[in-house]
Short mmCIF file of C-alpha atoms and ligand atoms in Angstrom, two decimals:
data_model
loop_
_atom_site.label_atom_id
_atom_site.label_comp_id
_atom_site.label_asym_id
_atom_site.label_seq_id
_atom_site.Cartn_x
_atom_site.Cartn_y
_atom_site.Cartn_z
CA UNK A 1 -5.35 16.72 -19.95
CA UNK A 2 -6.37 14.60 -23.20
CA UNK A 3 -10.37 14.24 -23.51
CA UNK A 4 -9.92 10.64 -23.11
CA UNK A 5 -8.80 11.25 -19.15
CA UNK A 6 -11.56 13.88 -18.84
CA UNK A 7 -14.31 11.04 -19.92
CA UNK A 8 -12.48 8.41 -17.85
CA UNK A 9 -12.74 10.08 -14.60
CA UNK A 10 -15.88 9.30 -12.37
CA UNK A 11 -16.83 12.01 -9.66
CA UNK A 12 -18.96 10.18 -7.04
CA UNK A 13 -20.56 12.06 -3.44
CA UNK A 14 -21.07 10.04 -0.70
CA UNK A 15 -23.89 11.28 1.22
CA UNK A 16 -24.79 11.02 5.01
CA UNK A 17 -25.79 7.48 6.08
CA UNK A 18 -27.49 5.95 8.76
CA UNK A 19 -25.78 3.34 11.02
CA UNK A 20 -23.05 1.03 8.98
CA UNK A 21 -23.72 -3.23 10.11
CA UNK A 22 -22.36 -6.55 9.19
CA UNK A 23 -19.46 -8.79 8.38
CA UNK A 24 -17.45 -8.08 5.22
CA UNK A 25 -14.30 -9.28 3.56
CA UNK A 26 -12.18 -6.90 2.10
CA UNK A 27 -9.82 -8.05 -1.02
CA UNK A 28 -6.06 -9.34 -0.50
CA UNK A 29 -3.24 -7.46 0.75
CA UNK A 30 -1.14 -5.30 -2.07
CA UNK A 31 1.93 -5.46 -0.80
CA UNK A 32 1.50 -9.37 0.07
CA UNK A 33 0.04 -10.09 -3.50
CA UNK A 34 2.79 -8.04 -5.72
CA UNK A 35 5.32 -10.36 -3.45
CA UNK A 36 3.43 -13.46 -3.68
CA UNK A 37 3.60 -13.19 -7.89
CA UNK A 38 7.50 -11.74 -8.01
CA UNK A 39 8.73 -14.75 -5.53
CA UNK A 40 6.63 -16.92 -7.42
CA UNK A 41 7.99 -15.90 -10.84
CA UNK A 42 12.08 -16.23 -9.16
CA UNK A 43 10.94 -19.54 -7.42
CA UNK A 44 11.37 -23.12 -9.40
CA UNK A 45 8.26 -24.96 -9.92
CA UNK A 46 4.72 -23.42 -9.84
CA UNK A 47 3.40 -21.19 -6.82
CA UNK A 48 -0.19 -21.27 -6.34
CA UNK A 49 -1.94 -17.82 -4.67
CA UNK A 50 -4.79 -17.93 -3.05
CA UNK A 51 -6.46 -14.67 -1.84
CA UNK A 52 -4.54 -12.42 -4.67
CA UNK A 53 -5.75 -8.86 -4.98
CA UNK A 54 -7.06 -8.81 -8.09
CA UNK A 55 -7.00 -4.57 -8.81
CA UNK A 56 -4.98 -2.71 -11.21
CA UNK A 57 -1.72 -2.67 -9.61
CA UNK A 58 -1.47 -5.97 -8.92
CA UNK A 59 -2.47 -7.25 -12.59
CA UNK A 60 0.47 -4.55 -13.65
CA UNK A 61 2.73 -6.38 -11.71
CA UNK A 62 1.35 -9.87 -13.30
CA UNK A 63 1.41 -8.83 -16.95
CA UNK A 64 5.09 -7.15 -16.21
CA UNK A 65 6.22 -10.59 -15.05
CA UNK A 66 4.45 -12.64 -17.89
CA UNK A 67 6.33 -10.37 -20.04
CA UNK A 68 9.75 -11.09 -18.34
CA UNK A 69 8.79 -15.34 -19.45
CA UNK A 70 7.30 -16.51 -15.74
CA UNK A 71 3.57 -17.14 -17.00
CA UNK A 72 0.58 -16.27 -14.78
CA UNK A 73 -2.49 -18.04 -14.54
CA UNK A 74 -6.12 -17.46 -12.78
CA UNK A 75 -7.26 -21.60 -12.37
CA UNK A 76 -10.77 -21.91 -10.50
CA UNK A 77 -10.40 -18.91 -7.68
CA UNK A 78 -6.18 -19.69 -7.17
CA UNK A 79 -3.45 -17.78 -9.39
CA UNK A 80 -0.89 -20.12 -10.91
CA UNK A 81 2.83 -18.35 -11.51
CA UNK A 82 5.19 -20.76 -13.07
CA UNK A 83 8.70 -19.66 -11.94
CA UNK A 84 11.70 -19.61 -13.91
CA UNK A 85 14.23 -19.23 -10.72
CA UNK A 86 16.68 -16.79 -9.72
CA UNK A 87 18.01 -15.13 -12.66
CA UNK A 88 16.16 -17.00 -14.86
CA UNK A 89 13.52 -14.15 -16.48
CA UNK A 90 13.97 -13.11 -19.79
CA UNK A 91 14.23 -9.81 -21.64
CA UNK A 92 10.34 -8.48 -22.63
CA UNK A 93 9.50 -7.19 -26.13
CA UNK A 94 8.51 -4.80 -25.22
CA UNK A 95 8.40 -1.64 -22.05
CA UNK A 96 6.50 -2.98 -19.14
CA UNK A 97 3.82 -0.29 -17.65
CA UNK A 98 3.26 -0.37 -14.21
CA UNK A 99 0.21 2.22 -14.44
CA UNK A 100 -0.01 4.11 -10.99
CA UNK A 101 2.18 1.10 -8.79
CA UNK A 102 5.32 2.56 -7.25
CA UNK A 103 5.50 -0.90 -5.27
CA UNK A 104 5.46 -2.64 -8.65
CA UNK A 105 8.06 -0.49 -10.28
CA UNK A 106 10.41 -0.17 -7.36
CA UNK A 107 10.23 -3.99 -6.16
CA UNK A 108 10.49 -4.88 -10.06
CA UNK A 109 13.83 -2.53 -10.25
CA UNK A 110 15.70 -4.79 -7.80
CA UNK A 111 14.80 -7.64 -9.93
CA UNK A 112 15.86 -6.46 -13.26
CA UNK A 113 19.19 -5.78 -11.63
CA UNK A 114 19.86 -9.03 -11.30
CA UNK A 115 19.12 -10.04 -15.01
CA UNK A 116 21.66 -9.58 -17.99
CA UNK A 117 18.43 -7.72 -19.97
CA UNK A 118 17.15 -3.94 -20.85
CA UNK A 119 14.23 -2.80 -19.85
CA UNK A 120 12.05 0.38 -20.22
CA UNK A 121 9.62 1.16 -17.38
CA UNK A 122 6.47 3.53 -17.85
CA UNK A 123 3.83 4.73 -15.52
CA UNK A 124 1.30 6.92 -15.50
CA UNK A 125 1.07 10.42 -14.48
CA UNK A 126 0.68 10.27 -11.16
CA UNK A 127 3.82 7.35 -11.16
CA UNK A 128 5.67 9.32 -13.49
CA UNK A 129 6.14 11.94 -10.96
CA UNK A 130 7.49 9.86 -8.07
CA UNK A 131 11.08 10.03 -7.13
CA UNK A 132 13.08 6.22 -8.46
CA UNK A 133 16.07 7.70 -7.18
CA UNK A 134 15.76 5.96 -3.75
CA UNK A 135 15.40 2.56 -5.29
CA UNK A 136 18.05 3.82 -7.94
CA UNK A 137 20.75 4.81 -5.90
CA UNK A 138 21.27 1.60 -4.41
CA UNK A 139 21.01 -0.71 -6.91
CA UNK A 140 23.26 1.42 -9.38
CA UNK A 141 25.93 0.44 -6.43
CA UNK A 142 25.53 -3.11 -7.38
CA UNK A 143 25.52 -3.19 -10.84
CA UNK A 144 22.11 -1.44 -12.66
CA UNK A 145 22.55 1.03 -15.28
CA UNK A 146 20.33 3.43 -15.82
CA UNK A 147 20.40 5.26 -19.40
CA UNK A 148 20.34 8.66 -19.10
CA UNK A 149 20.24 10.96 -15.97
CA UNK A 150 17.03 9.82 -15.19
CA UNK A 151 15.35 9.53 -11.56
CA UNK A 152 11.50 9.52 -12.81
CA UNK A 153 10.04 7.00 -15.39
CA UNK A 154 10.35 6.21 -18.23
CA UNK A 155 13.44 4.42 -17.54
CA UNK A 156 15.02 2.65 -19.38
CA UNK A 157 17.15 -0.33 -17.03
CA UNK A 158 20.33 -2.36 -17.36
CA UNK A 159 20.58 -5.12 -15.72
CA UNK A 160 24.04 -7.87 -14.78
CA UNK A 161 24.07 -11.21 -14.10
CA UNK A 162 27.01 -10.46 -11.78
CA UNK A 163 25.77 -7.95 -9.33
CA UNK A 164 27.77 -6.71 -6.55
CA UNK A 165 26.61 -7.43 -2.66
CA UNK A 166 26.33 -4.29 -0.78
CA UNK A 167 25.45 -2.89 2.75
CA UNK A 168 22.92 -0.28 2.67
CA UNK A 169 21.54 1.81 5.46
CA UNK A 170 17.73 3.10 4.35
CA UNK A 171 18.24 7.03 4.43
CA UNK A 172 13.90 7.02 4.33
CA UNK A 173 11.87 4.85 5.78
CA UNK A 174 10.47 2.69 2.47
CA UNK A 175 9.69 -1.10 2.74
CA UNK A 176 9.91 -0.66 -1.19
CA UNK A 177 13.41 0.09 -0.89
CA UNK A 178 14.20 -2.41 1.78
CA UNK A 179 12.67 -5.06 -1.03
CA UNK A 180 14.34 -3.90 -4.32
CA UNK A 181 18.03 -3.83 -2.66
CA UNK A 182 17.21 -7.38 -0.93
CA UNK A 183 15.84 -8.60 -4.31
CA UNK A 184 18.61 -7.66 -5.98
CA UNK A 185 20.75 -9.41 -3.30
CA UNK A 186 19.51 -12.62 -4.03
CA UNK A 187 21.73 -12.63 -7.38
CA UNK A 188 24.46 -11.19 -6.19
CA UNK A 189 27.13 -13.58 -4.85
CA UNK A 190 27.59 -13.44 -1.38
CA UNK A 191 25.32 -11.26 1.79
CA UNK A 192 23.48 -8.58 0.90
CA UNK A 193 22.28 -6.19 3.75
CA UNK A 194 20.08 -3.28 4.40
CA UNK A 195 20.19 -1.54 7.94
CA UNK A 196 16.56 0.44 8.72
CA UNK A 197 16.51 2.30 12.09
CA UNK A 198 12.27 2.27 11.88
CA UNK A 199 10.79 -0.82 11.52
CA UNK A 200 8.90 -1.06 7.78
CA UNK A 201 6.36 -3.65 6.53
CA UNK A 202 8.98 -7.02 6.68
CA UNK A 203 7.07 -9.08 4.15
CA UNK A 204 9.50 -9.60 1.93
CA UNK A 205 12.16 -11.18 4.88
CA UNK A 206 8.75 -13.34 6.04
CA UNK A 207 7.91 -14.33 2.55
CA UNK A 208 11.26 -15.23 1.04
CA UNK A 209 11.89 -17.42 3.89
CA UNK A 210 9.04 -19.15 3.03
CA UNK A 211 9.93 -19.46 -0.24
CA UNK A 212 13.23 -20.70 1.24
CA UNK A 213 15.71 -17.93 1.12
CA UNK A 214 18.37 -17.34 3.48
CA UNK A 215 17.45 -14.31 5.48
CA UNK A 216 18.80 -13.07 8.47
CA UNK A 217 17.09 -10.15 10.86
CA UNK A 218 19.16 -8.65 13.71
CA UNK A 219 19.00 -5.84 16.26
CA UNK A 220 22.30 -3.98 15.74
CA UNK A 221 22.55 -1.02 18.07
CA UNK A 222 19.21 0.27 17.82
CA UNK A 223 18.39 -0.54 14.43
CA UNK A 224 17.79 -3.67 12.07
CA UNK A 225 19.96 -5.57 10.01
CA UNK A 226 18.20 -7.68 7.49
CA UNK A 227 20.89 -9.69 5.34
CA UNK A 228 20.07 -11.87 2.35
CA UNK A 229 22.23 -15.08 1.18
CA UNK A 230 22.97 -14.21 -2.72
CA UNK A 231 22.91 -16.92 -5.34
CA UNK A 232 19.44 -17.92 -3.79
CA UNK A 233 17.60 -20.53 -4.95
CA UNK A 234 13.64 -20.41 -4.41
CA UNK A 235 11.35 -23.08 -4.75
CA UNK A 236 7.52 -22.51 -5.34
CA UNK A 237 5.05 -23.11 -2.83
CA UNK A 238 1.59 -22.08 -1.65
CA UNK A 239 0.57 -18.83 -0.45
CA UNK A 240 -2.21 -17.50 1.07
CA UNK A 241 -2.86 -13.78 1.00
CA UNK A 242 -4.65 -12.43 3.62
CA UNK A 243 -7.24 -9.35 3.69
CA UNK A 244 -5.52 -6.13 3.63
CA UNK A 245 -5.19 -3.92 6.69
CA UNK A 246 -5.26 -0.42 4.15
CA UNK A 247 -8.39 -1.18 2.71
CA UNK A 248 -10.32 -2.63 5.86
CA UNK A 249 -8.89 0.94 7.23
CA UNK A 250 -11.79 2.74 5.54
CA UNK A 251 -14.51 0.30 6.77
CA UNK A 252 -13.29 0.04 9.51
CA UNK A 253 -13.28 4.67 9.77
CA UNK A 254 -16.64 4.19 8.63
CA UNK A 255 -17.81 2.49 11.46
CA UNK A 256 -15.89 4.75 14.04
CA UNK A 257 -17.80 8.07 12.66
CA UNK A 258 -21.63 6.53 11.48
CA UNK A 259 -23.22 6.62 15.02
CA UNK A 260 -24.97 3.21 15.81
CA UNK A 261 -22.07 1.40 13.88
CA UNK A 262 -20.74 -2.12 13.97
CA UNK A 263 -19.14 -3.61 11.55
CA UNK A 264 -16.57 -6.87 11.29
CA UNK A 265 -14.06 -7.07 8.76
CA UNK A 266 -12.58 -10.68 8.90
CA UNK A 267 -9.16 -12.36 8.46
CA UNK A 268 -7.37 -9.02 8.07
CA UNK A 269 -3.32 -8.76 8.48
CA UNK A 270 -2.38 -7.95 11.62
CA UNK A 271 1.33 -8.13 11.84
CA UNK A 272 2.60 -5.67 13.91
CA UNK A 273 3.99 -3.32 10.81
CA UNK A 274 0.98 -2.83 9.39
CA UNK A 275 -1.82 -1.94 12.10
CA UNK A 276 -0.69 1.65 13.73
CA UNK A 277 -4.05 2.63 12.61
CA UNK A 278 -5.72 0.77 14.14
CA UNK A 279 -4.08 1.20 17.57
CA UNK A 280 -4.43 5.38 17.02
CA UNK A 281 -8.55 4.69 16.57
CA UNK A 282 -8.43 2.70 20.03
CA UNK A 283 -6.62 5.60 21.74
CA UNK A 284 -9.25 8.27 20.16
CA UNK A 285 -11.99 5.89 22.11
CA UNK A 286 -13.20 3.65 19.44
CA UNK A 287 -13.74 0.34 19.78
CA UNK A 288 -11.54 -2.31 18.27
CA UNK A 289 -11.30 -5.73 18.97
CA UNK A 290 -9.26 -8.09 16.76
CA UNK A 291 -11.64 -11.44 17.51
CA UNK A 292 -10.08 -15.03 16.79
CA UNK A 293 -6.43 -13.75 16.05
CA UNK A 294 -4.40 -16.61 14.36
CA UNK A 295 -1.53 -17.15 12.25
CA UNK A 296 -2.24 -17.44 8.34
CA UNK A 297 0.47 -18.56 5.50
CA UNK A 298 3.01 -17.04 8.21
CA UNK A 299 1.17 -13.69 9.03
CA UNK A 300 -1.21 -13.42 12.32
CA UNK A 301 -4.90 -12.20 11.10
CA UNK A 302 -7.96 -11.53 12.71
CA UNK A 303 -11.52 -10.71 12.67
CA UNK A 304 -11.40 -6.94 13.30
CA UNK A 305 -14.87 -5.48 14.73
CA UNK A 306 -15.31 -2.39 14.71
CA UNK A 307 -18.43 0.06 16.64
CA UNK A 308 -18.78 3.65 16.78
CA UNK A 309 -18.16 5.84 20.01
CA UNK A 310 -17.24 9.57 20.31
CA UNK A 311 -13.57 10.48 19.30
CA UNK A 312 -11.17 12.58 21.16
CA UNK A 313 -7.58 13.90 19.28
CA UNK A 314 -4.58 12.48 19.75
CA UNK A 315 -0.78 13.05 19.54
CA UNK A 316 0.32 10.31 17.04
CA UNK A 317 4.57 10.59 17.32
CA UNK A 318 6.50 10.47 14.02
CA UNK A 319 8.15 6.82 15.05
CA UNK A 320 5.18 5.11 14.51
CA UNK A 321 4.58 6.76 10.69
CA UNK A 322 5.64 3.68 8.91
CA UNK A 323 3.08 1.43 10.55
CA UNK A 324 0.04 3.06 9.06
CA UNK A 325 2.07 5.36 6.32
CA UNK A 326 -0.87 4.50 3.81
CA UNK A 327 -3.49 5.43 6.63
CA UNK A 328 -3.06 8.78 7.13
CA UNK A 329 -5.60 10.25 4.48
CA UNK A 330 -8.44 8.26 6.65
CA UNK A 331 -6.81 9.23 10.29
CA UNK A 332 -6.75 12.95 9.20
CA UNK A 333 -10.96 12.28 8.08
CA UNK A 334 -11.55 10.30 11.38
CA UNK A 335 -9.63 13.49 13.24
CA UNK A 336 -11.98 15.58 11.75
CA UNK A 337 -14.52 13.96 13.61
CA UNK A 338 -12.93 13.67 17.50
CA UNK A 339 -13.09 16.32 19.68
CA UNK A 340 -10.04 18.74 19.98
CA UNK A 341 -6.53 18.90 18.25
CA UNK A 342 -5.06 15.53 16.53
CA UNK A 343 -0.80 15.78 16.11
CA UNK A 344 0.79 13.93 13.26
CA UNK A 345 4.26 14.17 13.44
CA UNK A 346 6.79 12.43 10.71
CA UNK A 347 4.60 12.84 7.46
CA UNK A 348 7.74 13.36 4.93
CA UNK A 349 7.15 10.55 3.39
CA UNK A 350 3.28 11.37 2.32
CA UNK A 351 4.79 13.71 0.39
CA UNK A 352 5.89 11.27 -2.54
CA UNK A 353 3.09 8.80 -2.37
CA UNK A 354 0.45 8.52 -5.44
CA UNK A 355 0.08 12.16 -4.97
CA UNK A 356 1.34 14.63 -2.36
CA UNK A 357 -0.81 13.49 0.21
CA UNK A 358 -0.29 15.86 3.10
CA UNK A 359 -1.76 18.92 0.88
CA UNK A 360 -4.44 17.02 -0.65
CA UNK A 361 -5.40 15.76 2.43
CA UNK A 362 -5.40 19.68 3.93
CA UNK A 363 -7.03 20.73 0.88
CA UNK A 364 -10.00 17.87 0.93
CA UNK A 365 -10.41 19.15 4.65
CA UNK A 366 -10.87 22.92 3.90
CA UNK A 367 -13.34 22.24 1.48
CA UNK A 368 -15.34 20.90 3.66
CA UNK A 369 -15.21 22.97 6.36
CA UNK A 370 -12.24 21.35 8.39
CA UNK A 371 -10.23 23.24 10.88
CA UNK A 372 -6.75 22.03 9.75
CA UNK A 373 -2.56 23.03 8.17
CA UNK A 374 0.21 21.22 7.50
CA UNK A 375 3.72 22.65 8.80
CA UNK A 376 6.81 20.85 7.66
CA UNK A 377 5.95 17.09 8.07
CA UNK A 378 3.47 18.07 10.65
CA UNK A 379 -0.31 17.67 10.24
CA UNK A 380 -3.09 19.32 12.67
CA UNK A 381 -6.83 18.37 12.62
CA UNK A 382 -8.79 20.71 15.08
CA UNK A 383 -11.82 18.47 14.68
CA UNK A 384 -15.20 18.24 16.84
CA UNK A 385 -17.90 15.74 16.31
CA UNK A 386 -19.93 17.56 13.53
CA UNK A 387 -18.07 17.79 10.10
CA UNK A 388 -20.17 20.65 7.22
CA UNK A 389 -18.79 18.49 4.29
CA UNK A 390 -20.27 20.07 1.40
CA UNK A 391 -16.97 20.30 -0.53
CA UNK A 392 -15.57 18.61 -3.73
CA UNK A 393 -12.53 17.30 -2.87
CA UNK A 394 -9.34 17.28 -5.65
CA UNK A 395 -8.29 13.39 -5.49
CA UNK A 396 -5.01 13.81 -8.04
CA UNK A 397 -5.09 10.45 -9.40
CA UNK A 398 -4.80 8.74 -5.76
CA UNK A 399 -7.11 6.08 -4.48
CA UNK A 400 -6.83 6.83 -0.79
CA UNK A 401 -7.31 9.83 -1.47
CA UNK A 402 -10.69 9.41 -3.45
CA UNK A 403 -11.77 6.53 -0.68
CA UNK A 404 -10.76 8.53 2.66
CA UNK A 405 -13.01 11.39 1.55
CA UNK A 406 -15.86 9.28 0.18
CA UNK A 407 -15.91 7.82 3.72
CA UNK A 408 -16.05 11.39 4.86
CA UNK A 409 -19.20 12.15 3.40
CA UNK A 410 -21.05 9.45 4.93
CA UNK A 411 -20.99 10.97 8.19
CA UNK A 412 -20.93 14.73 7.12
CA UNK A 413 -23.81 16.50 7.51
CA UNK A 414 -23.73 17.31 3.66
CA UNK A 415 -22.40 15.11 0.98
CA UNK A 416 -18.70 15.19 -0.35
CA UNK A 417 -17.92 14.89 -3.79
CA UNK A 418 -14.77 13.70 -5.24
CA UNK A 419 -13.77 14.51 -8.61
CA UNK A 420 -12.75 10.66 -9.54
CA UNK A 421 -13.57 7.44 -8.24
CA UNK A 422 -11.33 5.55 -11.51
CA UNK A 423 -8.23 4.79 -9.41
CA UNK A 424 -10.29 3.24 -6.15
CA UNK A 425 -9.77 -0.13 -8.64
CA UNK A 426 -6.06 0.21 -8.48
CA UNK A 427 -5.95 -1.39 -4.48
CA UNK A 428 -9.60 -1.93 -4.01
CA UNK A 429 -12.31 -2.22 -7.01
CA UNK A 430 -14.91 -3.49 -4.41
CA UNK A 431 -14.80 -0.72 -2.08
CA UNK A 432 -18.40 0.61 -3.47
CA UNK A 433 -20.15 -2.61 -3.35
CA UNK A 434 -19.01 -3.33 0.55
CA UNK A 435 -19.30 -0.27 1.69
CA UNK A 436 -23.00 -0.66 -0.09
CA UNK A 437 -23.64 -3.79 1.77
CA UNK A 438 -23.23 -2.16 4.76
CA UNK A 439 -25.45 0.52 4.68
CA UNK A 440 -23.53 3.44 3.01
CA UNK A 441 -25.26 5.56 0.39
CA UNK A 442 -23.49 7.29 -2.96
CA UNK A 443 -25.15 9.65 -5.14
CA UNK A 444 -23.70 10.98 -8.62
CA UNK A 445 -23.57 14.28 -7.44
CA UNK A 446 -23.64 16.68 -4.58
CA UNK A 447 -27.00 18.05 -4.65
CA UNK A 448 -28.87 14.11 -4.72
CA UNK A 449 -29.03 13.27 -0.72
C1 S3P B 1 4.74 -0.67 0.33
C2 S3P B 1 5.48 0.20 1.10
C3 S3P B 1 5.06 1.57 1.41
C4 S3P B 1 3.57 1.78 1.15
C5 S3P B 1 3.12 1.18 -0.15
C6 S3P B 1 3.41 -0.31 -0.17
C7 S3P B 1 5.27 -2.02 0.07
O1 S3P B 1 5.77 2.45 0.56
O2 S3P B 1 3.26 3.17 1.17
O3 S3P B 1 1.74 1.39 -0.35
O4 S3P B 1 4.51 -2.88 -0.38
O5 S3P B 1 6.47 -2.23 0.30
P1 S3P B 1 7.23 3.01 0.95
O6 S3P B 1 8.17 1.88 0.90
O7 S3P B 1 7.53 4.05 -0.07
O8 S3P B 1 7.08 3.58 2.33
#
């Protein structure tokens, strides 16, 4: 590790704090915002966000597309993309980086298929280590090149302006992949189709209708088929990003575990994709309500309040993995805290996120005192309602990581250190501040309670 990365990481502890109140708003949904600006940038006309995310990944994704000749804007509080169409980016100058976005880099690959340009992608370390080959392997069926036998960035990408149509069946569950073959598929003449058999985030088939794509979703024997119309044409329009379900998670675990609790996060996402979470807290006895649900730029939101109450385990089945994929760190810290064994079957996937989350998730548990193993995609919490804490916790370049322990430590009975806060401001640079406002306490170090 260069000195530079020594001095740029921040260890924080988050030490035990009385009872969590108010109303909050958490910042705008990732995977809504890196759409938002990519539509935006293949739309005609300018598309006018408001609500973006503005953290790290996001901005990646911005000064990627600025770089590919579809100029982004902040104006007042709204984001201003003016698009160049379908087709109609140019080569960069230079390599894009996407820093630690695998969302940016895989939803970007489908795009770059569909262009007649090279382009080299970089990442860093923790992005450089996640498998491309899922994204890869389809679009090198319609047309990509990629030089070299390379499934990792740096890449370096080929794109056509005559890609092929293809049908693809996911082999993993990954909304990314779903997006970067249907992305591609909007320049390739004729249907493009990808078959899932568990339902991923859909807001790329939500938001490229709005943006006036042809996309068709149908049940075909069990599973999904979601076909594009190729030779799109997109036109740009408003877009209002709503508050991100991942983010509010942590608030919202905070609540559930600070006795005396009760907190309100309002106008989070609530489609159906994206709130397993939330459903697993209700089972372990918490209490959720989602107050004044309504619909939002096409996607239902709501006021989520959440107050503390004592947690039992629960079996969460492997089906329902995709709908709170990013939520696991946090479960497996709220699991720590209910009484008797939590399940979590299907965790494969954590496996290849910004780090290898099932271990680090273990690991951040045993050092502070957790009862808890992994076995094959299998994750056990034998929690009970008092957690030691104590522990420094490894965070491996990965924000949930670094936020689902911090939240740990504020109901511990000692504080939890993590070796890095930096990469909490790649998805959510506010999360300090709010959880602040609410009543939680952070110290630089272990021993300052
Ligand atoms: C995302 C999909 C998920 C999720 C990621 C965002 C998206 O990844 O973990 O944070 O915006 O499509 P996978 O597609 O790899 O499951």
């Amino acid at each position: 590790m260069s000195a530079d990365t020594v001095n740029a990481t921040r260890p924080l502890a988050a030490l035990t704090s009385g009872p969590l109140q108010g109303r909050v708003r958490v910042p705008g949904d990732k995977s809504i915002s890196h759409r938002a600006l990519m539509f935006g940038a293949l739309s005609t006309g300018t598309t006018r966000l408001k609500g973006l995310l503005e953290a790290e990944d996001v901005i990646n994704t911005a000064k990627a597309l600025t770089a590919l000749g579809a100029p982004i804007e902040k104006i007042g509080s709204e984001w201003h993309v003016k698009g160049r169409g379908v087709g109609g980016l140019r080569q960069p100058d230079g390599p894009l980086d996407f820093g630690n976005s695998g969302t940016g880099t895989r939803l970007m690959l489908g795009i770059i298929a569909g262009h007649d340009m090279t382009v080299e992608l970089t990442g860093d370390a923790s992005l450089s280590r996640r498998p491309m080959g899922r994204v890869l392997t389809p679009l090198q069926k319609m047309g990509l090149e990629i030089e070299g036998a390379r499934d990792r960035l740096p890449l370096v990408a080929r794109g056509s302006a005559s890609l092929v149509p293809i049908v693809y069946e996911l082999p993993v569950p990954s909304a990314q992949v779903k997006s970067a073959v249907l992305l591609a598929g909007l320049h390739a003449a004729g249907e493009t189709s990808v078959i899932e058999s568990e339902a991923t985030r859909d807001h790329t088939e939500r938001m490229l209708r709005h943006f006036g794509a042809e996309v068709r979703v149908a049940a075909e024997g069990g599973k999904t088929r979601i076909t594009v119309v190729g030779d799109a044409e997109l036109t740009g329009c408003d877009v209002v990003v709503p508050a991100d379900p991942s983010s509010a998670a942590f608030i919202a675990a905070a609540a559930a575990l600070v006795p005396g609790s009760d907190v309100t996060v309002e106008g989070v996402l609530i489609n159906p994709t994206r709130i397993g979470f939330y459903e697993v807290l209700r089972e372990m006895g918490c209490e959720v309500d989602f107050l004044d649900a309504r619909d939002e730029g096409g996607e239902p939101v709501a006021d989520i309040r959440v107050r503390h109450a004592p947690l039992k385990g629960v079996h969460v089945a492997a089906h329902r993995a995709p709908s709170m994929i990013d939520e696991y760190p946090i479960l497996a810290v709220v699991s720590a805290f209910a009484a008797g064994e939590t399940r979590m079957d299907g965790l494969a996937e954590l496996k290849v996120k910004e780090s290898d989350r099932l271990a680090a998730t273990v690991a951040g548990l045993h050092a502070n005192g957790v009862d808890a193993k992994a076995d094959g995609d299998t994750l056990f919490v034998n929690g009970g309602r008092q957690v030691r804490g104590g522990g420094t916790v490894a965070t491996h370049l990965d924000h949930r990581i670094a936020m689902s322990f911090l939240t740990m430590g504020l109901a511990s009975q000692e504080p939890v250190t993590v070796d890095d806060t930096s990469m909490v401001a790649t998805s959510f640079p506010e999360f300090l501040s709010l959880m602040q406002s609410l009543g939680a306490r952070f110290g630089t170090s272990a021993g300052q309670a």
